[in-house]
Amino acid sequence: MSHVERSLDRKIVVIGAGASGIACATKLLEYGFQNVLVVEAEERVGGRIHTIPFGDNVIDLGAQWCHGERDNIVYELTRRQEEELLESTGPVYENYQCVRSNREVVPENVASRLKAIVGDSLVSRQLELRHCSGSLGSYLTNKFYDTLRRPENADIDAVVAREFFDNYQKFENSVEASDTLDQVSGRGYLDYWECEGDILLNWKDKGYVELLKLLMRARELKSDLGVLDQRLLLGTRALKINWNRNDGRVELQLSNGENCIADHVVVTVSLGVLKEQHWRLFEPKLPVEKQRAIDGLAFGTVNKIFVEFPVAFWPDDWTGFTLLWRAEDLEDIRGTSRAWLEDVFGFYRVSYQPRILAGWITNVNGRHMETLPEDEILAGCMYLFRRFLHWNIPEPSSFRTSTWHTNENFRGSYSYRSMETENLGTGARELSHPLTVVSNTPERERAPAEELQQSRCDKPIVLFAGEASSEHYYSTVHGAVEAGWREAKRLADFYGQSASSRVNTKSQL
């Protein structure tokens, strides 16, 4: 058996069938590896991509948009298709109304100027945060109120401005997945690279599941799982990863009672799962540098609330609203069972769903919401609608929320760079480093002389992917996909199976 044939026969197990795991597994198949197995704890593929039927079409409980165009691999994949899969969401998250808790709508000339103040700071952030030694929260607070004090803004009511900024911070927390902006590193914020182009491209009436179908070639092969058919083990959790065996292989203990021996394992579970389980998942324990990366990188929760009404009670040109709480009105809910509603920061229209409003909630209250009975959550939302809006609000016809934190297979939504990340001096690079061993198996001892040199190299035995392992595109699907491809290439390079090798790696997408 030739070296190439032996390489292609290596057993590779990918843990997690989210975007990163699917991207890694399908890319491994493109490189020519055939002995690939994907182990997924959920009874479905997709991970934090979760498209479900709801209302008139579908909704995405997790990833919703393709963020940007240039250098965005998700966007590039869709451009290779004959069908236009993406379109702009438009100004939904720009043209929203700012509504106070007494139903007063902030005049458009005031709201637009307040939006411009926070919008203008987006440009200056790229220069000023390089020299920032504090948090994103302290920077944004100083920036907002410094700008507000300029003479041209003297006519803006200070109370309304404070209410607006309180709401804006909640919105920014949803972008970062942070509990408070004081947790977010000012300098670390710049680690994220925004792709040029429209940052809110939606998947029309099909949902983000379309990306999974592209990666798996599901439509082309007329199969739900495409190239991963018969290569997926759903509803099965990895309980133990024994990565320091004498034979240079990995032993996996699975929740179905089976043990699996592999040459390589690619771990693509969420950072939230790693934080909770790494100490008992890996045997032996992870190196200190890896533990510091897992501990130092931050992982938060952002949840959605979808409310479907029998008819749209809002005007056609209305895109949604943000909730500006007056201080005296907050006293009505603080200290009560409805205190969690304070962190629902807005409800917005949903593309291709004419009767649905989607709300957003973050931090500890977002996590608390997941523990509440559905009827209590819905009653809270209706309280908000009827408190803030002046229209006659009908009873909803359907309702659904995401629950990313209480699900032990996720423990949150996505990662960010916190002050702790900065203090520990760690990051995605340390998380992405593979665990390596030197293999001295009999097979390698009998290998030809030219292969012995490779046998003396460190073998990447446990590899790490997922959005949190992306240096500059963390928290995104395109970051997750690129990370999966990165680790597939790492294995291909280790065995000399790069795109220029003898293996046919022509893109199957």
XYZ file of C-alpha atoms in Angstrom:
509
model
C 0.000 0.000 0.000
C 1.440 3.365 -1.026
C 1.988 6.277 1.352
C -0.821 8.214 -0.342
C -3.242 5.317 0.027
C -2.336 4.903 3.693
C -2.842 8.623 4.251
C -6.298 8.598 2.701
C -7.308 5.698 4.932
C -6.606 7.552 8.178
C -9.541 7.554 10.560
C -10.608 11.144 11.263
C -13.430 11.941 13.674
C -14.979 15.405 13.673
C -16.828 16.258 16.876
C -19.718 18.593 16.161
C -21.893 18.972 13.053
C -22.196 22.731 13.144
C -20.933 24.960 10.347
C -17.295 24.397 11.309
C -17.600 20.629 11.685
C -19.474 20.204 8.440
C -17.019 22.495 6.630
C -14.088 20.490 7.991
C -15.569 17.077 7.179
C -16.617 17.997 3.646
C -13.241 19.604 2.941
C -11.463 16.459 4.195
C -13.486 14.471 1.685
C -12.451 16.908 -1.039
C -8.828 16.336 -0.117
C -9.379 12.639 -0.640
C -9.702 11.371 2.915
C -12.499 8.816 3.010
C -12.518 7.454 6.559
C -14.292 10.474 8.054
C -16.927 10.322 10.789
C -18.859 13.257 12.267
C -20.201 12.823 15.808
C -22.990 15.214 16.823
C -24.706 15.463 20.206
C -27.895 16.986 18.795
C -30.407 15.012 16.748
C -29.829 17.410 13.855
C -26.998 18.992 11.910
C -26.226 22.702 11.930
C -25.166 23.525 15.473
C -25.816 27.206 15.994
C -27.372 27.295 12.541
C -30.940 26.243 13.263
C -33.576 26.962 10.634
C -37.109 25.833 11.468
C -40.533 26.164 9.808
C -42.519 28.964 11.430
C -45.181 31.405 10.359
C -45.390 31.852 6.611
C -41.914 30.477 5.906
C -38.955 29.726 8.175
C -37.014 31.465 10.916
C -33.409 31.163 12.052
C -33.142 30.598 15.792
C -29.378 31.004 15.525
C -27.219 32.438 12.756
C -29.346 34.674 10.561
C -27.225 36.829 8.277
C -24.229 36.613 6.019
C -22.143 39.459 7.410
C -20.433 41.201 4.519
C -19.251 40.272 1.056
C -15.554 40.861 0.422
C -13.325 38.129 1.901
C -16.416 36.392 3.245
C -16.256 32.724 2.265
C -19.970 32.188 2.882
C -20.805 34.965 0.434
C -18.283 33.593 -2.059
C -19.827 30.122 -1.864
C -23.256 31.507 -2.700
C -21.862 33.412 -5.687
C -20.833 30.112 -7.280
C -24.478 29.066 -7.493
C -26.799 29.797 -10.370
C -29.547 30.826 -7.979
C -29.312 34.074 -6.005
C -29.441 32.831 -2.427
C -28.836 36.095 -0.564
C -30.414 39.513 -0.566
C -30.169 42.667 1.487
C -32.294 42.955 4.605
C -32.437 46.666 3.934
C -32.612 49.426 6.551
C -34.650 47.487 9.140
C -31.996 48.002 11.801
C -31.514 51.647 10.856
C -35.038 52.951 10.344
C -36.551 51.612 13.544
C -38.567 53.883 15.796
C -37.278 54.853 19.229
C -40.260 54.516 21.573
C -40.297 55.484 25.227
C -42.093 53.498 27.912
C -44.894 56.086 28.024
C -45.623 55.392 24.309
C -43.948 58.620 23.245
C -42.156 58.204 19.916
C -38.886 60.106 19.838
C -39.151 62.615 16.952
C -37.339 61.421 13.844
C -35.075 64.480 13.690
C -33.859 63.679 17.225
C -33.694 59.903 16.796
C -31.738 60.184 13.558
C -29.160 62.455 15.198
C -28.748 60.107 18.157
C -28.310 57.189 15.744
C -25.751 59.246 13.820
C -23.741 59.913 16.981
C -23.295 56.198 17.695
C -22.915 55.473 13.994
C -20.148 58.025 13.535
C -18.215 56.478 16.395
C -17.958 53.261 14.389
C -15.489 54.954 12.059
C -13.321 56.530 14.725
C -13.211 53.323 16.764
C -10.759 51.748 14.353
C -8.180 54.454 15.052
C -8.830 55.384 18.655
C -9.243 51.927 20.174
C -5.693 50.996 19.181
C -4.517 53.157 22.045
C -7.317 52.200 24.421
C -6.291 50.533 27.665
C -9.814 50.091 28.978
C -13.087 48.518 28.010
C -15.261 49.120 24.982
C -17.951 50.314 27.397
C -15.894 53.129 28.898
C -14.739 54.197 25.432
C -18.266 54.315 23.963
C -19.694 56.101 26.989
C -17.070 58.834 26.851
C -17.428 59.121 23.086
C -21.222 59.401 23.195
C -21.450 62.027 25.898
C -18.519 64.043 24.541
C -20.311 64.265 21.199
C -23.637 64.998 22.883
C -22.117 68.024 24.618
C -21.230 69.697 21.331
C -23.165 72.926 20.639
C -25.025 71.475 17.663
C -26.573 68.845 19.945
C -27.546 71.211 22.773
C -31.247 70.949 21.924
C -31.394 67.165 22.452
C -33.101 66.346 25.722
C -30.503 64.843 28.081
C -32.982 62.358 29.573
C -34.008 61.015 26.157
C -30.352 60.826 25.144
C -29.532 58.754 28.229
C -32.469 56.428 27.548
C -31.282 56.033 23.956
C -27.720 55.270 25.003
C -28.874 52.732 27.596
C -30.745 50.950 24.815
C -27.829 51.257 22.399
C -25.547 49.528 24.878
C -27.949 46.593 24.985
C -27.886 46.462 21.199
C -24.076 46.535 21.205
C -24.072 43.747 23.789
C -26.051 41.640 21.315
C -23.377 42.266 18.694
C -20.614 41.196 21.067
C -22.588 38.581 23.064
C -21.383 40.326 26.217
C -23.321 40.886 29.429
C -21.962 44.430 29.710
C -19.707 46.447 27.448
C -17.355 46.908 30.371
C -16.442 43.246 29.868
C -15.361 43.818 26.260
C -11.725 44.670 25.622
C -11.303 47.975 23.789
C -8.198 46.808 21.940
C -9.574 43.290 21.574
C -12.610 44.704 19.806
C -10.307 45.509 16.887
C -9.358 41.837 16.497
C -12.617 41.449 14.600
C -12.405 42.282 10.902
C -15.637 43.390 9.299
C -16.064 42.240 5.709
C -16.842 45.018 3.275
C -20.283 45.114 1.717
C -23.770 44.546 3.049
C -23.458 43.133 6.558
C -27.104 42.041 6.796
C -27.625 39.662 3.882
C -30.516 37.287 4.536
C -31.305 33.896 3.023
C -34.688 34.970 1.649
C -37.371 32.424 2.523
C -34.983 29.488 2.929
C -32.858 30.237 5.977
C -29.202 29.637 6.830
C -29.684 25.903 6.411
C -28.995 26.594 2.723
C -25.317 26.981 3.553
C -25.213 23.518 5.103
C -26.798 22.101 1.969
C -24.127 23.809 -0.127
C -21.307 22.421 1.961
C -22.748 18.897 1.960
C -23.791 19.079 -1.726
C -27.224 17.975 -0.542
C -29.218 19.411 -3.438
C -26.800 18.134 -6.048
C -26.860 14.608 -4.623
C -30.594 14.762 -3.823
C -29.893 13.684 -0.268
C -30.556 15.496 3.009
C -26.992 14.893 4.196
C -25.242 14.873 0.818
C -21.639 13.685 0.976
C -21.976 13.146 4.728
C -24.669 10.508 4.321
C -23.581 7.433 6.315
C -20.794 9.503 7.853
C -22.867 11.183 10.577
C -23.590 9.869 14.043
C -26.370 12.038 15.479
C -27.597 12.131 19.059
C -24.199 10.990 20.278
C -21.935 12.927 22.627
C -18.188 12.532 23.066
C -17.650 11.818 26.761
C -13.877 11.371 26.845
C -11.002 12.099 24.477
C -7.941 10.032 25.412
C -5.252 11.672 23.303
C -1.949 10.439 24.741
C -2.011 6.720 24.011
C 1.209 4.855 23.343
C 0.167 4.076 19.785
C -0.168 7.740 18.761
C -3.914 7.466 18.192
C -6.989 8.847 19.973
C -9.620 6.886 21.844
C -13.089 8.373 22.063
C -15.676 7.265 24.580
C -19.137 7.984 23.171
C -22.478 8.374 24.895
C -23.924 5.442 22.925
C -21.608 3.130 24.866
C -19.123 2.641 22.057
C -15.413 3.374 21.987
C -13.861 4.702 18.811
C -10.165 4.694 17.875
C -9.078 7.432 15.479
C -5.870 8.777 13.998
C -7.101 12.343 14.404
C -9.960 14.130 16.135
C -11.177 17.606 15.180
C -13.041 19.311 18.021
C -15.544 21.892 16.773
C -17.834 22.184 19.804
C -18.674 25.659 21.072
C -16.370 27.556 23.401
C -19.186 27.369 25.935
C -18.994 23.568 25.916
C -15.196 23.662 26.200
C -15.414 26.005 29.167
C -17.800 23.683 30.976
C -16.408 20.297 29.968
C -12.732 20.488 28.982
C -11.482 19.400 32.407
C -13.436 16.141 32.207
C -13.508 15.705 28.429
C -9.764 15.411 27.776
C -7.492 12.726 29.170
C -4.855 13.742 30.014
C -5.880 17.303 30.863
C -5.238 19.990 28.306
C -1.922 21.882 28.381
C -1.965 25.062 30.457
C -1.751 27.295 27.375
C -4.891 25.693 25.960
C -6.724 25.987 29.262
C -5.807 29.676 29.455
C -7.254 30.253 25.984
C -10.503 28.498 26.885
C -10.757 30.383 30.169
C -9.680 33.735 28.731
C -11.810 33.907 25.608
C -15.338 35.014 26.446
C -18.585 33.385 25.401
C -21.996 34.952 25.862
C -25.685 34.461 25.186
C -27.923 36.269 22.727
C -31.499 35.031 22.389
C -34.343 35.748 19.987
C -38.065 35.945 20.590
C -40.350 35.404 17.593
C -43.987 36.495 17.939
C -46.404 35.767 15.108
C -49.691 37.670 14.904
C -52.796 36.740 12.916
C -52.419 40.014 11.010
C -49.816 42.749 10.870
C -51.033 45.554 13.122
C -48.275 47.962 12.064
C -47.973 50.233 8.991
C -46.292 48.863 5.862
C -43.341 51.245 6.180
C -42.730 50.478 9.861
C -39.629 48.318 10.457
C -39.713 47.889 14.228
C -38.922 49.693 17.441
C -36.424 49.912 20.267
C -37.518 50.191 23.870
C -36.396 53.331 25.695
C -37.259 52.942 29.345
C -37.964 55.996 31.456
C -36.335 55.648 34.893
C -39.635 55.972 36.730
C -41.269 53.285 34.566
C -38.512 50.768 35.201
C -39.570 50.753 38.839
C -42.782 49.030 37.712
C -40.907 45.859 36.744
C -37.686 45.868 38.758
C -37.936 43.537 41.705
C -40.846 41.674 40.090
C -41.106 38.493 38.033
C -40.979 40.701 34.925
C -37.611 42.259 35.717
C -36.038 40.288 32.854
C -37.985 42.385 30.342
C -35.617 45.297 30.927
C -33.074 43.657 28.620
C -35.407 43.062 25.687
C -34.058 45.966 23.677
C -36.098 45.860 20.482
C -38.538 44.116 18.149
C -38.027 44.170 14.382
C -39.668 43.013 11.168
C -38.468 39.726 9.673
C -37.832 39.271 5.957
C -40.437 37.076 4.220
C -42.462 36.957 7.440
C -45.105 39.695 7.146
C -46.820 38.875 10.455
C -43.826 38.331 12.726
C -41.843 40.591 15.033
C -38.483 39.337 16.319
C -37.220 40.507 19.692
C -33.700 40.340 21.053
C -32.438 39.858 24.604
C -28.954 39.390 26.071
C -26.976 38.798 29.263
C -28.193 37.322 32.551
C -31.799 38.187 31.788
C -31.527 36.488 28.411
C -30.320 33.366 30.169
C -33.013 33.682 32.813
C -35.706 33.918 30.143
C -34.767 30.437 28.950
C -35.847 28.995 32.307
C -39.314 30.563 32.268
C -42.538 28.867 31.126
C -43.464 29.804 27.579
C -46.738 31.409 28.605
C -44.890 33.648 31.043
C -42.456 34.782 28.343
C -45.273 35.488 25.926
C -47.224 37.415 28.561
C -44.142 39.523 29.192
C -43.762 40.301 25.500
C -47.397 41.287 25.200
C -46.910 43.549 28.223
C -44.100 45.294 26.351
C -46.085 45.658 23.130
C -49.044 47.141 24.926
C -46.953 49.367 27.149
C -44.835 50.873 24.377
C -47.068 50.863 21.284
C -50.234 52.864 20.790
C -51.929 50.442 18.390
C -54.513 47.835 19.276
C -52.376 44.714 19.681
C -54.112 41.411 18.815
C -53.372 38.192 20.640
C -50.482 36.324 18.970
C -51.083 33.186 16.940
C -47.677 31.574 17.516
C -44.519 32.058 19.496
C -40.954 30.701 19.653
C -37.724 31.583 21.450
C -34.152 30.381 21.185
C -32.533 28.685 24.184
C -28.798 28.690 23.566
C -27.517 28.783 27.136
C -29.563 26.061 28.824
C -28.750 23.609 26.030
C -25.721 21.705 27.316
C -24.541 21.184 23.750
C -23.949 24.938 23.288
C -23.996 26.879 26.585
C -24.325 30.187 24.760
C -24.273 31.881 21.386
C -20.837 33.117 20.301
C -17.477 34.395 21.468
C -15.878 37.784 22.005
C -12.641 39.295 23.307
C -13.027 40.317 26.936
C -10.860 42.236 29.364
C -9.920 38.829 30.789
C -8.754 37.765 27.325
C -6.494 40.794 27.268
C -5.281 40.335 30.855
C -4.342 36.696 30.255
C -2.609 37.538 26.981
C -4.348 34.743 25.140
C -6.559 34.457 22.089
C -7.841 32.438 19.157
C -4.347 31.479 18.041
C -3.731 29.590 21.272
C -7.147 27.954 21.059
C -6.508 26.786 17.497
C -3.134 25.168 18.230
C -3.493 21.386 17.859
C -2.456 18.852 20.459
C 0.469 16.937 19.012
C 2.288 13.668 19.650
C 5.267 11.941 18.072
C 4.079 8.746 16.455
C 6.335 5.698 16.641
C 3.948 3.056 15.383
C 5.341 -0.102 13.707
C 3.912 1.108 10.432
C 6.085 4.212 10.573
C 9.145 2.260 11.642
C 8.812 0.209 8.438
C 8.193 3.296 6.313
C 10.593 4.244 3.494
C 13.446 6.585 4.351
C 11.764 9.620 2.816
C 8.775 9.091 5.110
C 10.828 8.743 8.269
C 11.525 12.456 8.287
C 7.794 13.082 8.486
C 7.423 10.549 11.277
C 9.745 12.650 13.401
C 7.407 15.618 13.070
C 4.763 16.367 15.637
C 1.525 14.734 14.596
C -1.566 16.940 15.066
C -3.694 14.416 16.885
C -6.434 16.643 18.333
C -7.311 19.742 16.322
C -9.605 22.631 17.228
C -11.977 24.581 14.995
C -15.178 26.591 15.526
C -15.858 30.310 15.347
C -14.035 31.065 18.622
C -10.808 29.746 17.097
C -10.942 32.314 14.284
C -8.542 35.200 14.893
C -10.468 37.835 12.986
C -13.898 36.411 12.054
C -14.957 35.023 15.407
C -18.692 35.035 16.239
C -19.584 34.503 12.562
C -20.483 31.580 10.336
C -17.817 32.516 7.812
C -15.293 32.417 10.646
C -16.541 28.968 11.623
C -16.333 27.675 8.041
C -12.838 29.029 7.524
C -11.715 27.463 10.805
C -13.057 24.088 9.687
C -11.259 24.396 6.378
C -8.093 25.476 8.191
C -7.953 22.265 10.190
C -8.780 20.098 7.182
C -5.866 21.713 5.377
C -3.639 21.152 8.402
C -4.236 17.411 8.099
C -3.899 17.478 4.322
C -0.566 19.297 4.633
C 0.636 16.843 7.277
C 0.102 13.956 4.883
C 1.220 15.898 1.814
C -2.324 15.982 0.492
C -2.521 19.701 -0.254
C -4.372 21.088 -3.244
C -1.290 20.628 -5.393
C -0.894 16.949 -4.441
C -1.789 13.884 -6.431
C -5.217 13.746 -4.829
C -7.997 15.341 -6.838
C -9.075 18.246 -4.641
C -11.102 20.115 -7.250
C -13.851 21.996 -5.437
C -17.112 20.088 -5.351
C -19.032 23.246 -4.593
